[in-house]
Amino acid sequence: GGPDDAAGETASRIHMTASDTIFVLAYSIIMVNTDLHNPRVKNKMTVEQFIRNNRGIDGGKSLPAFFLTDIYESIRDEEIRLQGDAPPEGSLENGDV
């Protein structure tokens, strides 16, 4: 069995046919992370927009919507931060209670 996802279900493997797919997806993940967690961005990207932005990235084919939705929701729920980055203001990591 593979690793468990956030819901406790076994994660599915996604087959990507093009060698550049993971690089395009990684860039897209960075962009949606910034979009969803930067307070200067007023109109936040929706899951539908994220899926549309990633249409056809796998050698002209699209990755499964459930896979992209899982990525979007994971990033929406928990910002990707580099180790040493300051936690968001008001978070419990700041020592606020």
Tab-separated table of N, CA, C and O in Angstrom:
chain	number	residue	atom	x	y	z
A	1	GLY	N	0.814	-1.193	0.000
A	1	GLY	CA	0.000	0.000	0.000
A	1	GLY	C	0.851	1.248	0.000
A	1	GLY	O	1.987	1.243	0.422
A	2	GLY	N	0.265	2.326	-0.477
A	2	GLY	CA	0.959	3.610	-0.544
A	2	GLY	C	0.660	4.461	0.666
A	2	GLY	O	-0.028	4.038	1.594
A	3	PRO	N	1.179	5.657	0.676
A	3	PRO	CA	0.937	6.560	1.794
A	3	PRO	C	-0.527	6.969	1.864
A	3	PRO	O	-1.240	6.930	0.870
A	4	ASP	N	-0.961	7.349	3.046
A	4	ASP	CA	-2.337	7.798	3.219
A	4	ASP	C	-2.433	9.275	2.900
A	4	ASP	O	-1.520	10.044	3.162
A	5	ASP	N	-3.585	9.679	2.333
A	5	ASP	CA	-3.795	11.098	2.103
A	5	ASP	C	-4.426	11.706	3.341
A	5	ASP	O	-4.615	11.041	4.353
A	6	ALA	N	-4.749	12.982	3.280
A	6	ALA	CA	-5.250	13.701	4.454
A	6	ALA	C	-6.537	13.097	4.996
A	6	ALA	O	-6.809	13.169	6.186
A	7	ALA	N	-7.344	12.485	4.141
A	7	ALA	CA	-8.604	11.900	4.585
A	7	ALA	C	-8.413	10.481	5.110
A	7	ALA	O	-9.371	9.825	5.481
A	8	GLY	N	-7.182	9.994	5.124
A	8	GLY	CA	-6.930	8.648	5.624
A	8	GLY	C	-7.125	7.575	4.579
A	8	GLY	O	-7.063	6.398	4.876
A	9	GLU	N	-7.387	7.983	3.337
A	9	GLU	CA	-7.570	7.014	2.262
A	9	GLU	C	-6.224	6.766	1.597
A	9	GLU	O	-5.351	7.621	1.603
A	10	THR	N	-6.066	5.589	1.008
A	10	THR	CA	-4.826	5.296	0.300
A	10	THR	C	-4.758	6.161	-0.947
A	10	THR	O	-5.724	6.244	-1.706
A	11	ALA	N	-3.641	6.831	-1.129
A	11	ALA	CA	-3.465	7.717	-2.276
A	11	ALA	C	-3.386	6.911	-3.563
A	11	ALA	O	-2.821	5.827	-3.597
A	12	SER	N	-3.981	7.457	-4.634
A	12	SER	CA	-3.923	6.826	-5.945
A	12	SER	C	-2.671	7.295	-6.676
A	12	SER	O	-2.200	8.397	-6.458
A	13	ARG	N	-2.158	6.466	-7.532
A	13	ARG	CA	-1.022	6.856	-8.367
A	13	ARG	C	-1.579	7.398	-9.676
A	13	ARG	O	-2.501	6.835	-10.244
A	14	ILE	N	-0.985	8.480	-10.126
A	14	ILE	CA	-1.395	9.098	-11.381
A	14	ILE	C	-0.281	8.906	-12.392
A	14	ILE	O	0.869	9.257	-12.126
A	15	HIS	N	-0.620	8.334	-13.526
A	15	HIS	CA	0.369	8.133	-14.583
A	15	HIS	C	0.454	9.394	-15.430
A	15	HIS	O	-0.558	9.884	-15.928
A	16	MET	N	1.654	9.937	-15.554
A	16	MET	CA	1.888	11.109	-16.400
A	16	MET	C	2.701	10.656	-17.594
A	16	MET	O	3.728	10.001	-17.444
A	17	THR	N	2.249	11.015	-18.789
A	17	THR	CA	2.881	10.499	-20.006
A	17	THR	C	4.011	11.385	-20.514
A	17	THR	O	4.927	10.891	-21.163
A	18	ALA	N	3.975	12.679	-20.227
A	18	ALA	CA	5.005	13.594	-20.732
A	18	ALA	C	6.023	13.890	-19.638
A	18	ALA	O	5.667	14.051	-18.467
A	19	SER	N	7.279	13.983	-20.031
A	19	SER	CA	8.337	14.215	-19.041
A	19	SER	C	8.272	15.611	-18.425
A	19	SER	O	8.740	15.810	-17.311
A	20	ASP	N	7.696	16.575	-19.123
A	20	ASP	CA	7.607	17.943	-18.596
A	20	ASP	C	6.397	18.173	-17.695
A	20	ASP	O	6.290	19.222	-17.071
A	21	THR	N	5.493	17.223	-17.623
A	21	THR	CA	4.252	17.413	-16.866
A	21	THR	C	4.514	17.797	-15.421
A	21	THR	O	3.902	18.734	-14.904
A	22	ILE	N	5.419	17.126	-14.753
A	22	ILE	CA	5.657	17.383	-13.330
A	22	ILE	C	6.224	18.790	-13.124
A	22	ILE	O	5.923	19.449	-12.125
A	23	PHE	N	6.998	19.281	-14.075
A	23	PHE	CA	7.544	20.633	-13.952
A	23	PHE	C	6.457	21.688	-14.111
A	23	PHE	O	6.419	22.675	-13.374
A	24	VAL	N	5.567	21.475	-15.072
A	24	VAL	CA	4.449	22.400	-15.269
A	24	VAL	C	3.532	22.366	-14.048
A	24	VAL	O	3.091	23.410	-13.559
A	25	LEU	N	3.276	21.174	-13.532
A	25	LEU	CA	2.428	21.039	-12.355
A	25	LEU	C	3.070	21.694	-11.135
A	25	LEU	O	2.397	22.372	-10.356
A	26	ALA	N	4.369	21.538	-10.968
A	26	ALA	CA	5.069	22.158	-9.840
A	26	ALA	C	4.948	23.676	-9.909
A	26	ALA	O	4.690	24.335	-8.892
A	27	TYR	N	5.110	24.239	-11.079
A	27	TYR	CA	4.961	25.689	-11.251
A	27	TYR	C	3.538	26.111	-10.908
A	27	TYR	O	3.310	27.111	-10.219
A	28	SER	N	2.573	25.349	-11.365
A	28	SER	CA	1.162	25.642	-11.098
A	28	SER	C	0.864	25.584	-9.598
A	28	SER	O	0.092	26.390	-9.074
A	29	ILE	N	1.482	24.638	-8.901
A	29	ILE	CA	1.307	24.517	-7.450
A	29	ILE	C	1.866	25.748	-6.742
A	29	ILE	O	1.236	26.295	-5.823
A	30	ILE	N	3.029	26.221	-7.175
A	30	ILE	CA	3.610	27.431	-6.585
A	30	ILE	C	2.684	28.620	-6.820
A	30	ILE	O	2.444	29.435	-5.915
A	31	MET	N	2.142	28.717	-8.015
A	31	MET	CA	1.260	29.835	-8.349
A	31	MET	C	-0.028	29.813	-7.525
A	31	MET	O	-0.449	30.843	-6.998
A	32	VAL	N	-0.660	28.655	-7.382
A	32	VAL	CA	-1.909	28.597	-6.613
A	32	VAL	C	-1.633	28.810	-5.127
A	32	VAL	O	-2.436	29.421	-4.417
A	33	ASN	N	-0.492	28.359	-4.639
A	33	ASN	CA	-0.126	28.598	-3.243
A	33	ASN	C	-0.017	30.105	-2.983
A	33	ASN	O	-0.556	30.622	-2.006
A	34	THR	N	0.668	30.807	-3.874
A	34	THR	CA	0.816	32.257	-3.749
A	34	THR	C	-0.542	32.938	-3.862
A	34	THR	O	-0.884	33.810	-3.055
A	35	ASP	N	-1.323	32.531	-4.836
A	35	ASP	CA	-2.640	33.129	-5.063
A	35	ASP	C	-3.545	32.994	-3.833
A	35	ASP	O	-4.180	33.957	-3.414
A	36	LEU	N	-3.584	31.798	-3.261
A	36	LEU	CA	-4.511	31.544	-2.152
A	36	LEU	C	-4.047	32.136	-0.828
A	36	LEU	O	-4.877	32.409	0.043
A	37	HIS	N	-2.750	32.355	-0.656
A	37	HIS	CA	-2.257	32.753	0.659
A	37	HIS	C	-1.616	34.136	0.703
A	37	HIS	O	-1.194	34.567	1.772
A	38	ASN	N	-1.561	34.837	-0.417
A	38	ASN	CA	-1.029	36.196	-0.413
A	38	ASN	C	-2.183	37.161	-0.149
A	38	ASN	O	-3.143	37.207	-0.919
A	39	PRO	N	-2.114	37.935	0.941
A	39	PRO	CA	-3.224	38.834	1.287
A	39	PRO	C	-3.452	39.930	0.242
A	39	PRO	O	-4.528	40.520	0.199
A	40	ARG	N	-2.485	40.194	-0.614
A	40	ARG	CA	-2.652	41.221	-1.652
A	40	ARG	C	-3.491	40.738	-2.826
A	40	ARG	O	-3.943	41.543	-3.634
A	41	VAL	N	-3.681	39.421	-2.936
A	41	VAL	CA	-4.507	38.874	-4.014
A	41	VAL	C	-5.957	38.906	-3.550
A	41	VAL	O	-6.328	38.222	-2.599
A	42	LYS	N	-6.746	39.747	-4.208
A	42	LYS	CA	-8.146	39.935	-3.789
A	42	LYS	C	-9.076	38.861	-4.344
A	42	LYS	O	-9.952	38.380	-3.654
A	43	ASN	N	-8.903	38.516	-5.612
A	43	ASN	CA	-9.766	37.507	-6.239
A	43	ASN	C	-9.025	36.184	-6.268
A	43	ASN	O	-8.200	35.935	-7.148
A	44	LYS	N	-9.318	35.346	-5.291
A	44	LYS	CA	-8.626	34.065	-5.144
A	44	LYS	C	-9.051	33.073	-6.226
A	44	LYS	O	-10.215	33.031	-6.630
A	45	MET	N	-8.097	32.284	-6.679
A	45	MET	CA	-8.354	31.262	-7.682
A	45	MET	C	-9.292	30.205	-7.105
A	45	MET	O	-9.140	29.769	-5.974
A	46	THR	N	-10.258	29.787	-7.914
A	46	THR	CA	-11.169	28.713	-7.514
A	46	THR	C	-10.603	27.375	-7.978
A	46	THR	O	-9.694	27.331	-8.820
A	47	VAL	N	-11.159	26.311	-7.451
A	47	VAL	CA	-10.716	24.979	-7.876
A	47	VAL	C	-11.001	24.783	-9.366
A	47	VAL	O	-10.201	24.174	-10.083
A	48	GLU	N	-12.111	25.321	-9.855
A	48	GLU	CA	-12.436	25.201	-11.272
A	48	GLU	C	-11.387	25.911	-12.131
A	48	GLU	O	-10.986	25.410	-13.184
A	49	GLN	N	-10.940	27.090	-11.696
A	49	GLN	CA	-9.912	27.815	-12.431
A	49	GLN	C	-8.580	27.058	-12.403
A	49	GLN	O	-7.871	27.008	-13.409
A	50	PHE	N	-8.251	26.459	-11.267
A	50	PHE	CA	-7.020	25.680	-11.151
A	50	PHE	C	-7.045	24.497	-12.122
A	50	PHE	O	-6.069	24.235	-12.833
A	51	ILE	N	-8.162	23.808	-12.181
A	51	ILE	CA	-8.305	22.673	-13.101
A	51	ILE	C	-8.204	23.167	-14.541
A	51	ILE	O	-7.492	22.568	-15.364
A	52	ARG	N	-8.874	24.257	-14.865
A	52	ARG	CA	-8.831	24.808	-16.223
A	52	ARG	C	-7.406	25.232	-16.595
A	52	ARG	O	-6.944	24.991	-17.708
A	53	ASN	N	-6.688	25.855	-15.653
A	53	ASN	CA	-5.312	26.297	-15.907
A	53	ASN	C	-4.379	25.125	-16.205
A	53	ASN	O	-3.339	25.309	-16.830
A	54	ASN	N	-4.727	23.940	-15.724
A	54	ASN	CA	-3.880	22.764	-15.908
A	54	ASN	C	-4.408	21.820	-16.991
A	54	ASN	O	-3.918	20.695	-17.127
A	55	ARG	N	-5.352	22.282	-17.765
A	55	ARG	CA	-5.918	21.453	-18.836
A	55	ARG	C	-4.849	21.185	-19.899
A	55	ARG	O	-4.131	22.096	-20.323
A	56	GLY	N	-4.693	19.938	-20.271
A	56	GLY	CA	-3.809	19.559	-21.369
A	56	GLY	C	-2.318	19.612	-21.063
A	56	GLY	O	-1.506	19.584	-21.980
A	57	ILE	N	-1.935	19.651	-19.774
A	57	ILE	CA	-0.507	19.802	-19.445
A	57	ILE	C	0.293	18.512	-19.593
A	57	ILE	O	1.514	18.533	-19.546
A	58	ASP	N	-0.384	17.402	-19.766
A	58	ASP	CA	0.306	16.112	-19.876
A	58	ASP	C	0.360	15.668	-21.338
A	58	ASP	O	-0.363	14.759	-21.748
A	59	GLY	N	1.198	16.340	-22.119
A	59	GLY	CA	1.317	15.991	-23.536
A	59	GLY	C	0.006	16.152	-24.279
A	59	GLY	O	-0.320	15.347	-25.144
A	60	GLY	N	-0.764	17.170	-23.924
A	60	GLY	CA	-2.059	17.421	-24.554
A	60	GLY	C	-3.223	16.792	-23.815
A	60	GLY	O	-4.382	17.099	-24.086
A	61	LYS	N	-2.944	15.912	-22.888
A	61	LYS	CA	-3.991	15.284	-22.069
A	61	LYS	C	-4.102	16.024	-20.740
A	61	LYS	O	-3.139	16.641	-20.282
A	62	SER	N	-5.248	15.909	-20.110
A	62	SER	CA	-5.450	16.535	-18.802
A	62	SER	C	-5.279	15.507	-17.695
A	62	SER	O	-5.606	14.329	-17.873
A	63	LEU	N	-4.756	15.959	-16.577
A	63	LEU	CA	-4.678	15.108	-15.390
A	63	LEU	C	-6.079	14.971	-14.812
A	63	LEU	O	-6.929	15.849	-15.020
A	64	PRO	N	-6.366	13.905	-14.076
A	64	PRO	CA	-7.710	13.704	-13.531
A	64	PRO	C	-8.135	14.864	-12.614
A	64	PRO	O	-7.347	15.369	-11.811
A	65	ALA	N	-9.396	15.266	-12.748
A	65	ALA	CA	-9.931	16.384	-11.959
A	65	ALA	C	-9.833	16.096	-10.461
A	65	ALA	O	-9.525	17.007	-9.678
A	66	PHE	N	-10.061	14.839	-10.046
A	66	PHE	CA	-9.990	14.531	-8.614
A	66	PHE	C	-8.578	14.759	-8.074
A	66	PHE	O	-8.402	15.198	-6.936
A	67	PHE	N	-7.572	14.479	-8.884
A	67	PHE	CA	-6.175	14.662	-8.495
A	67	PHE	C	-5.862	16.143	-8.319
A	67	PHE	O	-5.291	16.558	-7.309
A	68	LEU	N	-6.259	16.950	-9.292
A	68	LEU	CA	-6.031	18.394	-9.211
A	68	LEU	C	-6.847	19.022	-8.080
A	68	LEU	O	-6.373	19.929	-7.402
A	69	THR	N	-8.045	18.524	-7.853
A	69	THR	CA	-8.885	19.020	-6.752
A	69	THR	C	-8.218	18.722	-5.414
A	69	THR	O	-8.191	19.581	-4.525
A	70	ASP	N	-7.661	17.524	-5.258
A	70	ASP	CA	-6.950	17.171	-4.019
A	70	ASP	C	-5.765	18.100	-3.780
A	70	ASP	O	-5.530	18.545	-2.657
A	71	ILE	N	-5.024	18.398	-4.832
A	71	ILE	CA	-3.882	19.310	-4.713
A	71	ILE	C	-4.368	20.681	-4.278
A	71	ILE	O	-3.839	21.273	-3.330
A	72	TYR	N	-5.384	21.195	-4.973
A	72	TYR	CA	-5.927	22.520	-4.662
A	72	TYR	C	-6.393	22.603	-3.208
A	72	TYR	O	-6.056	23.537	-2.485
A	73	GLU	N	-7.178	21.621	-2.787
A	73	GLU	CA	-7.723	21.639	-1.424
A	73	GLU	C	-6.629	21.522	-0.376
A	73	GLU	O	-6.711	22.146	0.682
A	74	SER	N	-5.603	20.735	-0.645
A	74	SER	CA	-4.482	20.613	0.296
A	74	SER	C	-3.777	21.955	0.475
A	74	SER	O	-3.446	22.361	1.589
A	75	ILE	N	-3.546	22.645	-0.632
A	75	ILE	CA	-2.866	23.938	-0.574
A	75	ILE	C	-3.778	24.992	0.049
A	75	ILE	O	-3.327	25.825	0.835
A	76	ARG	N	-5.055	24.936	-0.284
A	76	ARG	CA	-6.017	25.880	0.301
A	76	ARG	C	-6.040	25.743	1.822
A	76	ARG	O	-6.057	26.735	2.548
A	77	ASP	N	-6.008	24.509	2.287
A	77	ASP	CA	-6.124	24.248	3.722
A	77	ASP	C	-4.819	24.472	4.478
A	77	ASP	O	-4.846	24.757	5.675
A	78	GLU	N	-3.687	24.319	3.806
A	78	GLU	CA	-2.397	24.495	4.477
A	78	GLU	C	-1.368	25.055	3.500
A	78	GLU	O	-0.955	24.369	2.564
A	79	GLU	N	-0.978	26.283	3.732
A	79	GLU	CA	-0.011	26.957	2.874
A	79	GLU	C	1.313	26.202	2.836
A	79	GLU	O	1.775	25.685	3.844
A	80	ILE	N	1.916	26.153	1.671
A	80	ILE	CA	3.258	25.586	1.540
A	80	ILE	C	4.233	26.688	1.937
A	80	ILE	O	4.225	27.775	1.368
A	81	ARG	N	5.043	26.419	2.943
A	81	ARG	CA	6.042	27.385	3.405
A	81	ARG	C	7.378	26.685	3.500
A	81	ARG	O	7.457	25.516	3.852
A	82	LEU	N	8.439	27.426	3.217
A	82	LEU	CA	9.778	26.887	3.388
A	82	LEU	C	10.135	26.890	4.857
A	82	LEU	O	9.669	27.753	5.618
A	83	GLN	N	10.949	25.951	5.280
A	83	GLN	CA	11.389	25.907	6.661
A	83	GLN	C	12.076	27.234	6.983
A	83	GLN	O	12.907	27.719	6.228
A	84	GLY	N	11.692	27.843	8.094
A	84	GLY	CA	12.271	29.113	8.494
A	84	GLY	C	11.420	30.301	8.095
A	84	GLY	O	11.642	31.400	8.573
A	85	ASP	N	10.444	30.105	7.174
A	85	ASP	CA	9.536	31.197	6.832
A	85	ASP	C	8.689	31.542	8.041
A	85	ASP	O	8.328	30.672	8.838
A	86	ALA	N	8.362	32.805	8.176
A	86	ALA	CA	7.510	33.242	9.279
A	86	ALA	C	6.116	32.657	9.091
A	86	ALA	O	5.587	32.646	7.986
A	87	PRO	N	5.498	32.152	10.158
A	87	PRO	CA	4.128	31.646	10.053
A	87	PRO	C	3.169	32.809	9.807
A	87	PRO	O	3.497	33.957	10.107
A	88	PRO	N	1.985	32.513	9.285
A	88	PRO	CA	1.013	33.572	9.046
A	88	PRO	C	0.653	34.309	10.336
A	88	PRO	O	0.635	33.699	11.408
A	89	GLU	N	0.382	35.608	10.212
A	89	GLU	CA	-0.002	36.383	11.382
A	89	GLU	C	-1.242	35.799	12.027
A	89	GLU	O	-2.178	35.405	11.344
A	90	GLY	N	-1.237	35.739	13.335
A	90	GLY	CA	-2.402	35.239	14.069
A	90	GLY	C	-2.442	33.733	14.232
A	90	GLY	O	-3.353	33.204	14.840
A	91	SER	N	-1.463	33.032	13.681
A	91	SER	CA	-1.475	31.581	13.831
A	91	SER	C	-0.933	31.195	15.192
A	91	SER	O	-0.231	31.966	15.844
A	92	LEU	N	-1.236	30.002	15.623
A	92	LEU	CA	-0.769	29.522	16.921
A	92	LEU	C	0.745	29.349	16.943
A	92	LEU	O	1.359	29.383	17.988
A	93	GLU	N	1.351	29.199	15.774
A	93	GLU	CA	2.813	29.043	15.709
A	93	GLU	C	3.523	30.315	16.125
A	93	GLU	O	4.691	30.295	16.469
A	94	ASN	N	2.830	31.441	16.082
A	94	ASN	CA	3.409	32.728	16.482
A	94	ASN	C	3.455	32.869	18.001
A	94	ASN	O	3.957	33.860	18.501
A	95	GLY	N	2.870	31.931	18.704
A	95	GLY	CA	2.777	32.046	20.146
A	95	GLY	C	1.502	32.707	20.611
A	95	GLY	O	1.260	32.901	21.782
A	96	ASP	N	0.652	33.099	19.629
A	96	ASP	CA	-0.641	33.696	19.977
A	96	ASP	C	-1.573	32.600	20.466
A	96	ASP	O	-1.530	31.481	19.999
A	97	VAL	N	-2.412	32.936	21.404
A	97	VAL	CA	-3.371	31.938	21.903
A	97	VAL	C	-4.769	32.483	21.776
A	97	VAL	O	-5.019	33.611	21.840
